[in-house]
Amino acid sequence: MEEDGIIITGTKPRKQSLTRIRARKWLKRREIWLITLGIALHAVYMLSIFDIYFKSPIVHGMEPVSPRFTPPAKRLVLLVADGLRADKFFEPDSDGNYRAPFLRSVIKGKGRWGVSHARPPTESRPGHVAIIAGFYEDPSAVTKGWKANPVEFDSVFNKSRHTFSYGSPDIVPIFCGALPHSTWNTYPHEYEDFATDASFLDEWSFDQFESIVNKSKFDPKLKQLIHQDQIVIFLHLLGCDSNGHAHRPYSSIYLNNVKVVDRIAEGVYNLLENYFKDNQTAYIFTADHGMSDKGSHGDGHWSVTDTPLVAWGAGVKHPRPAFNNDQDNGERFVDEHHMHDTPTPTDWGLSTIERADVNQADIAPLMSTLLGLPCPVNSVGSLPLDYVDLNKGNDVEAVLANTKQILNQFLRKSQLKQVTSFRFKPYEPLAHYTSSLEEIESLISVGDYDHAMKLSQKLKSLALDGLHYFQTYDWFMLMSVIILGYLGWMLCLILHVLQSYTSLPGKILKKEEAVFTRDRPSTVYLCGSLIMASVFIMLYLEHSPPLYHAYFAMTVFLWTNIFSEYRFLRALWRHFLQGKESNYVIELFATSVVSIIILECLVRSFTERVIYTWCFLIVGVISPLYLFKSIPWKSGIPVFLWLACWFLSVFTLMPAEIPDNTVLVCISGIIIVVIGVGSRYLDMHTRDNKYWRYLIIRDSKPKFPMLFQLQALLVGLSSILVYLSTSHRTEKRELLALHQMMNWSIAGFSMVLPLFSATGLLSRLTSIYLGFAPPFLLLSIGYEAVFYGALGLALFGWILFENALLYVKKPDRSVTSLEAENGNIILEEGDRCLQLSDMRIPVVFLVFFNIAFFGTGNFASIASFEISSVYRFITIFSPFLMAALLIFKLFIPFMLVICAFSAITKLVRVPRSGCYFLVILCSDVMTIHFFFLVKNTGSWMEIGNSISHFGIVSAQVVFVLLLFALTSIYTKDIQTRSAKQVSQKTM
């Protein structure tokens, strides 16, 4: 006999009571330990995405590579029209006139043009980082907050002799704020007013620059500074972005702003040409991102990734006629919308002039080459030779400098990884890079520039591939460890449920003819300790971060515990190999497949809510048909299931942004009261109906006789106050203190009343439903109030379905007591073993739990919830109280779902703790999928949503547990009729 184990055999009757108490205490301690482990594991593994997906691509310690040729330009002007779409820049207006006449004249007579392809996230900061620093914004900046410079990086401005910069306070300080050799200024944030025409911001930037140029005529020091070589002038023109957000890119204000930036480009050109008169100024005009038709940006749509690029001046090629302009050479740009040299739209009027598209990061090496500067050390851009007017020898030298700079990044990353890797695996294609460089130098020395160019570009391509190799060097190892950890955790849950809540161990014991105990083989733990120590030593030698140790420790610990159960696993394996349980194996396989399909649909539902609509439409047909043979239509249960499911299916077709509709909220109060009255009627008039006997307790009475009427009255009052508070606030623009006090009082008082209701299952759930209705109505602004009623009906339908199954299957001795089966005495009195068919309960729970997330909006994006939801409680801005009220509103549907879940576990007599572990098991199937769906490319919204989806599902181990503890206040004393009572009544 093993007193601290779960399976006890050979115990004398007089010792069973003491053994039972010890076994229950042991189980409680084990489950507390298991839950604590689960919380720690999910917290640590949630952090793993930042080591896997969001490691900074930036490395330091590389030497800059100076080009070996005389630069063609002494100074460079960079004009960035923030938010300017390529099509709106190039196309004519409704009168056939082009909006940028000066820059079109440049395209036709002085310089080169094309489309600059941005990579998501198409925001201002990452766009400017790509243009000026030559690399795509470090995704880890998402995790570091919106600081001005969350990651230190090199830029063209850093390499310049001096930089003059004017523009937005959100952009200019990023690059010049800590730059000693810079002169810059920004306008106040207050100037960025969406209610006005923001084109004056562009004129402000030009005026500032014009002022300093004019000032230099009378200031010798400033004149000497401006006349130096390798000078950069940067004007950030925010007008198009502000006007696009406020008025949309089709508006006259936005389109007029295109003319403004064209005039500014002309003004800058004339100002500098008249001032210097040396033809040694290069000009680049472009945009950081475009603007969608809805006035937004951030994603990868062509309207925000395609931006104009016009370059002219010193060192820039002149226009050339277009030949085979529609030819595709296979080069794909980072926005993945266009292949190289796609046909130019006819209405642009530029089809006859050669177009040279670039990736946005290619502009940085272009600027560096024109000024003779080293490329920014972290740049991944490729020099666009179609823009640079150099001889063949200097072309090769420029490309070679670009290649060496990228190669230096690769070598630095290789060096850092080699120092910290116990078993370093080099990037084989670049193992002999020195010989390639020597061959290129040799070809240049003999004048074979074409061959040298091909080898340089090939070496650059390999270096870029090598950078990606080292950026993802630890991915496979970390992802393997994390996935093994999740699988180990899930297997631990399965073993715990099998050993503690099923009759399977008893069957195994009979066949093994031995007492199964929970002894912990010391050999397994010794091996586990040795493995963990070896891993820790290896990680220490590699100077790995502390979290790496935590990832490995969790995984090794879990699998050590699994292998310590090798006797049970071996017995379980032999049990299934004997072949007598072949039907059970088929049933197990079918249940697993169906469960995984449903869980995968839930994963997809995070991006496509309409899946719930199809789910409940189908369930609304299948569940009544399943019960039809045993539960006749006249009982009303099949019809009710059909109507409830179809009613709930409507809400996930609604817009995630809930429109205001106060009348609908008031009507919802009436609907909720009607549902409560119907439930009350059933509770009072179906006590002797054989289909309802499990739900109705004859002797169950509320502590207050008029409790139901009081709750219905409070729901009605809350509906009236919704109307009064909203209408008064609309007229007077403030909330009356009387209304505010009544709203708070009704919401708080109504949630206490369910504690005094009758303890019968139907009575208590009806009271809980009515008790949470007033605060939910007072926090509602539209259709979500009706959703509350629909969710309540669907949950009631779930309870009726489980009740009907009890009637259909009839009481069975084999499932009512585990003690009679194998002597396991740790279940609560009256509970039965979990069976495979009970897997439906946690799966259905997760479906309802997730529709509670999305039935009232898009929980994955808190921004989709209207702040006006809290105006009936508070109108003075208080972010913490408002956020608390919004979160509480979201919790109310979850609490209804968990109350129904707890009631069902009591109804069907299964242990709630066992079902909780099955819920966590199912949610972790979803967690693993979301782990693979985390994105480190795309818009900030796409990246953030992928992280939040993973975080939401990972947190369910804590989230559901806390809600279980909270709702147990209401559900702990719910009473149901046992199967035995109903059986006796039937006889």
PDB file of C-alpha atoms in Angstrom, residues 480-611:
ATOM      1  CA  SER A 480      12.504  22.920 -30.442  1.00  0.00           C
ATOM      2  CA  VAL A 481      13.031  23.433 -26.704  1.00  0.00           C
ATOM      3  CA  ILE A 482       9.850  25.503 -26.317  1.00  0.00           C
ATOM      4  CA  ILE A 483       7.709  23.057 -28.308  1.00  0.00           C
ATOM      5  CA  LEU A 484       9.129  20.104 -26.348  1.00  0.00           C
ATOM      6  CA  GLY A 485       8.316  22.033 -23.184  1.00  0.00           C
ATOM      7  CA  TYR A 486       4.715  22.616 -24.216  1.00  0.00           C
ATOM      8  CA  LEU A 487       4.325  18.972 -25.256  1.00  0.00           C
ATOM      9  CA  GLY A 488       5.849  17.862 -21.949  1.00  0.00           C
ATOM     10  CA  TRP A 489       3.467  20.081 -20.015  1.00  0.00           C
ATOM     11  CA  MET A 490       0.490  18.731 -21.950  1.00  0.00           C
ATOM     12  CA  LEU A 491       1.626  15.138 -21.364  1.00  0.00           C
ATOM     13  CA  CYS A 492       1.954  15.870 -17.635  1.00  0.00           C
ATOM     14  CA  LEU A 493      -1.647  17.122 -17.637  1.00  0.00           C
ATOM     15  CA  ILE A 494      -2.829  14.011 -19.459  1.00  0.00           C
ATOM     16  CA  LEU A 495      -1.035  11.699 -17.016  1.00  0.00           C
ATOM     17  CA  HIS A 496      -2.426  13.598 -14.044  1.00  0.00           C
ATOM     18  CA  VAL A 497      -5.997  13.407 -15.337  1.00  0.00           C
ATOM     19  CA  LEU A 498      -5.642   9.707 -16.241  1.00  0.00           C
ATOM     20  CA  GLN A 499      -4.228   8.779 -12.843  1.00  0.00           C
ATOM     21  CA  SER A 500      -6.451  10.976 -10.697  1.00  0.00           C
ATOM     22  CA  TYR A 501      -9.813  11.212 -12.444  1.00  0.00           C
ATOM     23  CA  THR A 502     -10.336   8.122 -14.608  1.00  0.00           C
ATOM     24  CA  SER A 503     -10.935   4.430 -14.007  1.00  0.00           C
ATOM     25  CA  LEU A 504      -8.057   3.466 -16.294  1.00  0.00           C
ATOM     26  CA  PRO A 505      -5.458   2.872 -13.530  1.00  0.00           C
ATOM     27  CA  GLY A 506      -7.770   0.344 -11.870  1.00  0.00           C
ATOM     28  CA  LYS A 507      -8.123  -1.622 -15.094  1.00  0.00           C
ATOM     29  CA  ILE A 508      -4.377  -1.580 -15.598  1.00  0.00           C
ATOM     30  CA  LEU A 509      -3.796  -2.808 -12.038  1.00  0.00           C
ATOM     31  CA  LYS A 510      -5.985  -5.843 -12.515  1.00  0.00           C
ATOM     32  CA  LYS A 511      -4.115  -6.864 -15.634  1.00  0.00           C
ATOM     33  CA  GLU A 512      -0.680  -6.150 -14.190  1.00  0.00           C
ATOM     34  CA  GLU A 513      -1.584  -8.162 -11.036  1.00  0.00           C
ATOM     35  CA  ALA A 514       0.500  -5.818  -8.955  1.00  0.00           C
ATOM     36  CA  VAL A 515       0.056  -2.738  -6.874  1.00  0.00           C
ATOM     37  CA  PHE A 516       0.791   0.363  -8.889  1.00  0.00           C
ATOM     38  CA  THR A 517       2.466   3.036  -6.795  1.00  0.00           C
ATOM     39  CA  ARG A 518       3.756   6.514  -7.378  1.00  0.00           C
ATOM     40  CA  ASP A 519       7.311   5.788  -6.375  1.00  0.00           C
ATOM     41  CA  ARG A 520       9.851   8.073  -7.978  1.00  0.00           C
ATOM     42  CA  PRO A 521      12.702   6.076  -9.463  1.00  0.00           C
ATOM     43  CA  SER A 522      15.921   7.703  -8.339  1.00  0.00           C
ATOM     44  CA  THR A 523      17.661   6.690 -11.583  1.00  0.00           C
ATOM     45  CA  VAL A 524      15.328   8.854 -13.674  1.00  0.00           C
ATOM     46  CA  TYR A 525      15.861  11.864 -11.435  1.00  0.00           C
ATOM     47  CA  LEU A 526      19.595  11.335 -11.398  1.00  0.00           C
ATOM     48  CA  CYS A 527      19.670  11.252 -15.204  1.00  0.00           C
ATOM     49  CA  GLY A 528      17.466  14.331 -15.361  1.00  0.00           C
ATOM     50  CA  SER A 529      19.762  16.194 -12.975  1.00  0.00           C
ATOM     51  CA  LEU A 530      22.830  15.239 -15.006  1.00  0.00           C
ATOM     52  CA  ILE A 531      21.188  16.386 -18.246  1.00  0.00           C
ATOM     53  CA  MET A 532      20.136  19.681 -16.686  1.00  0.00           C
ATOM     54  CA  ALA A 533      23.617  20.250 -15.232  1.00  0.00           C
ATOM     55  CA  SER A 534      25.218  19.513 -18.606  1.00  0.00           C
ATOM     56  CA  VAL A 535      22.877  21.906 -20.374  1.00  0.00           C
ATOM     57  CA  PHE A 536      23.527  24.639 -17.798  1.00  0.00           C
ATOM     58  CA  ILE A 537      27.293  24.236 -18.191  1.00  0.00           C
ATOM     59  CA  MET A 538      27.015  24.418 -21.975  1.00  0.00           C
ATOM     60  CA  LEU A 539      24.783  27.515 -21.801  1.00  0.00           C
ATOM     61  CA  TYR A 540      27.161  29.127 -19.326  1.00  0.00           C
ATOM     62  CA  LEU A 541      30.121  28.529 -21.595  1.00  0.00           C
ATOM     63  CA  GLU A 542      28.165  30.058 -24.463  1.00  0.00           C
ATOM     64  CA  HIS A 543      27.326  33.141 -22.343  1.00  0.00           C
ATOM     65  CA  SER A 544      23.656  32.521 -23.054  1.00  0.00           C
ATOM     66  CA  PRO A 545      21.023  34.855 -21.563  1.00  0.00           C
ATOM     67  CA  PRO A 546      19.409  33.787 -18.248  1.00  0.00           C
ATOM     68  CA  LEU A 547      16.113  33.052 -20.000  1.00  0.00           C
ATOM     69  CA  TYR A 548      17.818  30.354 -22.089  1.00  0.00           C
ATOM     70  CA  HIS A 549      18.594  28.543 -18.829  1.00  0.00           C
ATOM     71  CA  ALA A 550      14.950  28.885 -17.794  1.00  0.00           C
ATOM     72  CA  TYR A 551      13.664  27.464 -21.095  1.00  0.00           C
ATOM     73  CA  PHE A 552      15.885  24.390 -20.850  1.00  0.00           C
ATOM     74  CA  ALA A 553      15.264  23.927 -17.123  1.00  0.00           C
ATOM     75  CA  MET A 554      11.482  23.886 -17.605  1.00  0.00           C
ATOM     76  CA  THR A 555      11.658  21.427 -20.480  1.00  0.00           C
ATOM     77  CA  VAL A 556      14.128  19.015 -18.844  1.00  0.00           C
ATOM     78  CA  PHE A 557      12.181  19.126 -15.568  1.00  0.00           C
ATOM     79  CA  LEU A 558       8.879  18.292 -17.283  1.00  0.00           C
ATOM     80  CA  TRP A 559      10.273  15.375 -19.254  1.00  0.00           C
ATOM     81  CA  THR A 560      12.078  14.047 -16.196  1.00  0.00           C
ATOM     82  CA  ASN A 561       8.736  13.920 -14.389  1.00  0.00           C
ATOM     83  CA  ILE A 562       7.159  12.197 -17.361  1.00  0.00           C
ATOM     84  CA  PHE A 563       9.846   9.493 -17.504  1.00  0.00           C
ATOM     85  CA  SER A 564       9.553   9.011 -13.753  1.00  0.00           C
ATOM     86  CA  GLU A 565       6.101   7.594 -14.510  1.00  0.00           C
ATOM     87  CA  TYR A 566       7.605   4.954 -16.762  1.00  0.00           C
ATOM     88  CA  ARG A 567       5.875   2.105 -14.882  1.00  0.00           C
ATOM     89  CA  PHE A 568       2.457   3.600 -15.440  1.00  0.00           C
ATOM     90  CA  LEU A 569       3.321   4.420 -19.058  1.00  0.00           C
ATOM     91  CA  ARG A 570       4.573   0.881 -19.640  1.00  0.00           C
ATOM     92  CA  ALA A 571       1.437  -0.600 -18.075  1.00  0.00           C
ATOM     93  CA  LEU A 572      -0.722   1.721 -20.140  1.00  0.00           C
ATOM     94  CA  TRP A 573       1.094   0.691 -23.320  1.00  0.00           C
ATOM     95  CA  ARG A 574       0.647  -3.025 -22.576  1.00  0.00           C
ATOM     96  CA  HIS A 575      -3.013  -2.430 -21.817  1.00  0.00           C
ATOM     97  CA  PHE A 576      -3.650  -1.026 -25.283  1.00  0.00           C
ATOM     98  CA  LEU A 577      -1.420  -3.561 -27.053  1.00  0.00           C
ATOM     99  CA  GLN A 578      -3.556  -6.455 -25.835  1.00  0.00           C
ATOM    100  CA  GLY A 579      -6.160  -5.446 -28.386  1.00  0.00           C
ATOM    101  CA  LYS A 580      -9.230  -5.816 -26.178  1.00  0.00           C
ATOM    102  CA  GLU A 581      -9.718  -2.075 -26.179  1.00  0.00           C
ATOM    103  CA  SER A 582      -9.656  -1.632 -29.944  1.00  0.00           C
ATOM    104  CA  ASN A 583     -13.010   0.182 -29.933  1.00  0.00           C
ATOM    105  CA  TYR A 584     -11.710   2.474 -27.221  1.00  0.00           C
ATOM    106  CA  VAL A 585      -8.608   3.270 -29.286  1.00  0.00           C
ATOM    107  CA  ILE A 586     -10.771   4.145 -32.292  1.00  0.00           C
ATOM    108  CA  GLU A 587     -12.971   6.306 -30.086  1.00  0.00           C
ATOM    109  CA  LEU A 588      -9.885   7.973 -28.605  1.00  0.00           C
ATOM    110  CA  PHE A 589      -8.522   8.730 -32.070  1.00  0.00           C
ATOM    111  CA  ALA A 590     -11.849  10.109 -33.311  1.00  0.00           C
ATOM    112  CA  THR A 591     -12.294  12.283 -30.217  1.00  0.00           C
ATOM    113  CA  SER A 592      -8.776  13.670 -30.558  1.00  0.00           C
ATOM    114  CA  VAL A 593      -9.233  14.477 -34.234  1.00  0.00           C
ATOM    115  CA  VAL A 594     -12.591  16.195 -33.702  1.00  0.00           C
ATOM    116  CA  SER A 595     -11.240  18.157 -30.718  1.00  0.00           C
ATOM    117  CA  ILE A 596      -8.173  19.336 -32.647  1.00  0.00           C
ATOM    118  CA  ILE A 597     -10.315  20.396 -35.628  1.00  0.00           C
ATOM    119  CA  ILE A 598     -12.544  22.461 -33.330  1.00  0.00           C
ATOM    120  CA  LEU A 599      -9.536  24.009 -31.595  1.00  0.00           C
ATOM    121  CA  GLU A 600      -7.963  24.873 -34.941  1.00  0.00           C
ATOM    122  CA  CYS A 601     -11.212  26.596 -35.912  1.00  0.00           C
ATOM    123  CA  LEU A 602     -10.957  28.605 -32.690  1.00  0.00           C
ATOM    124  CA  VAL A 603      -7.428  29.638 -33.672  1.00  0.00           C
ATOM    125  CA  ARG A 604      -8.697  30.810 -37.046  1.00  0.00           C
ATOM    126  CA  SER A 605     -11.557  32.662 -35.363  1.00  0.00           C
ATOM    127  CA  PHE A 606      -9.120  35.195 -33.913  1.00  0.00           C
ATOM    128  CA  THR A 607      -8.853  36.680 -37.388  1.00  0.00           C
ATOM    129  CA  GLU A 608     -12.190  35.535 -38.852  1.00  0.00           C
ATOM    130  CA  ARG A 609     -15.079  35.875 -36.411  1.00  0.00           C
ATOM    131  CA  VAL A 610     -17.529  34.546 -38.988  1.00  0.00           C
ATOM    132  CA  ILE A 611     -16.325  31.028 -38.081  1.00  0.00           C
TER     133      ILE A 611
END
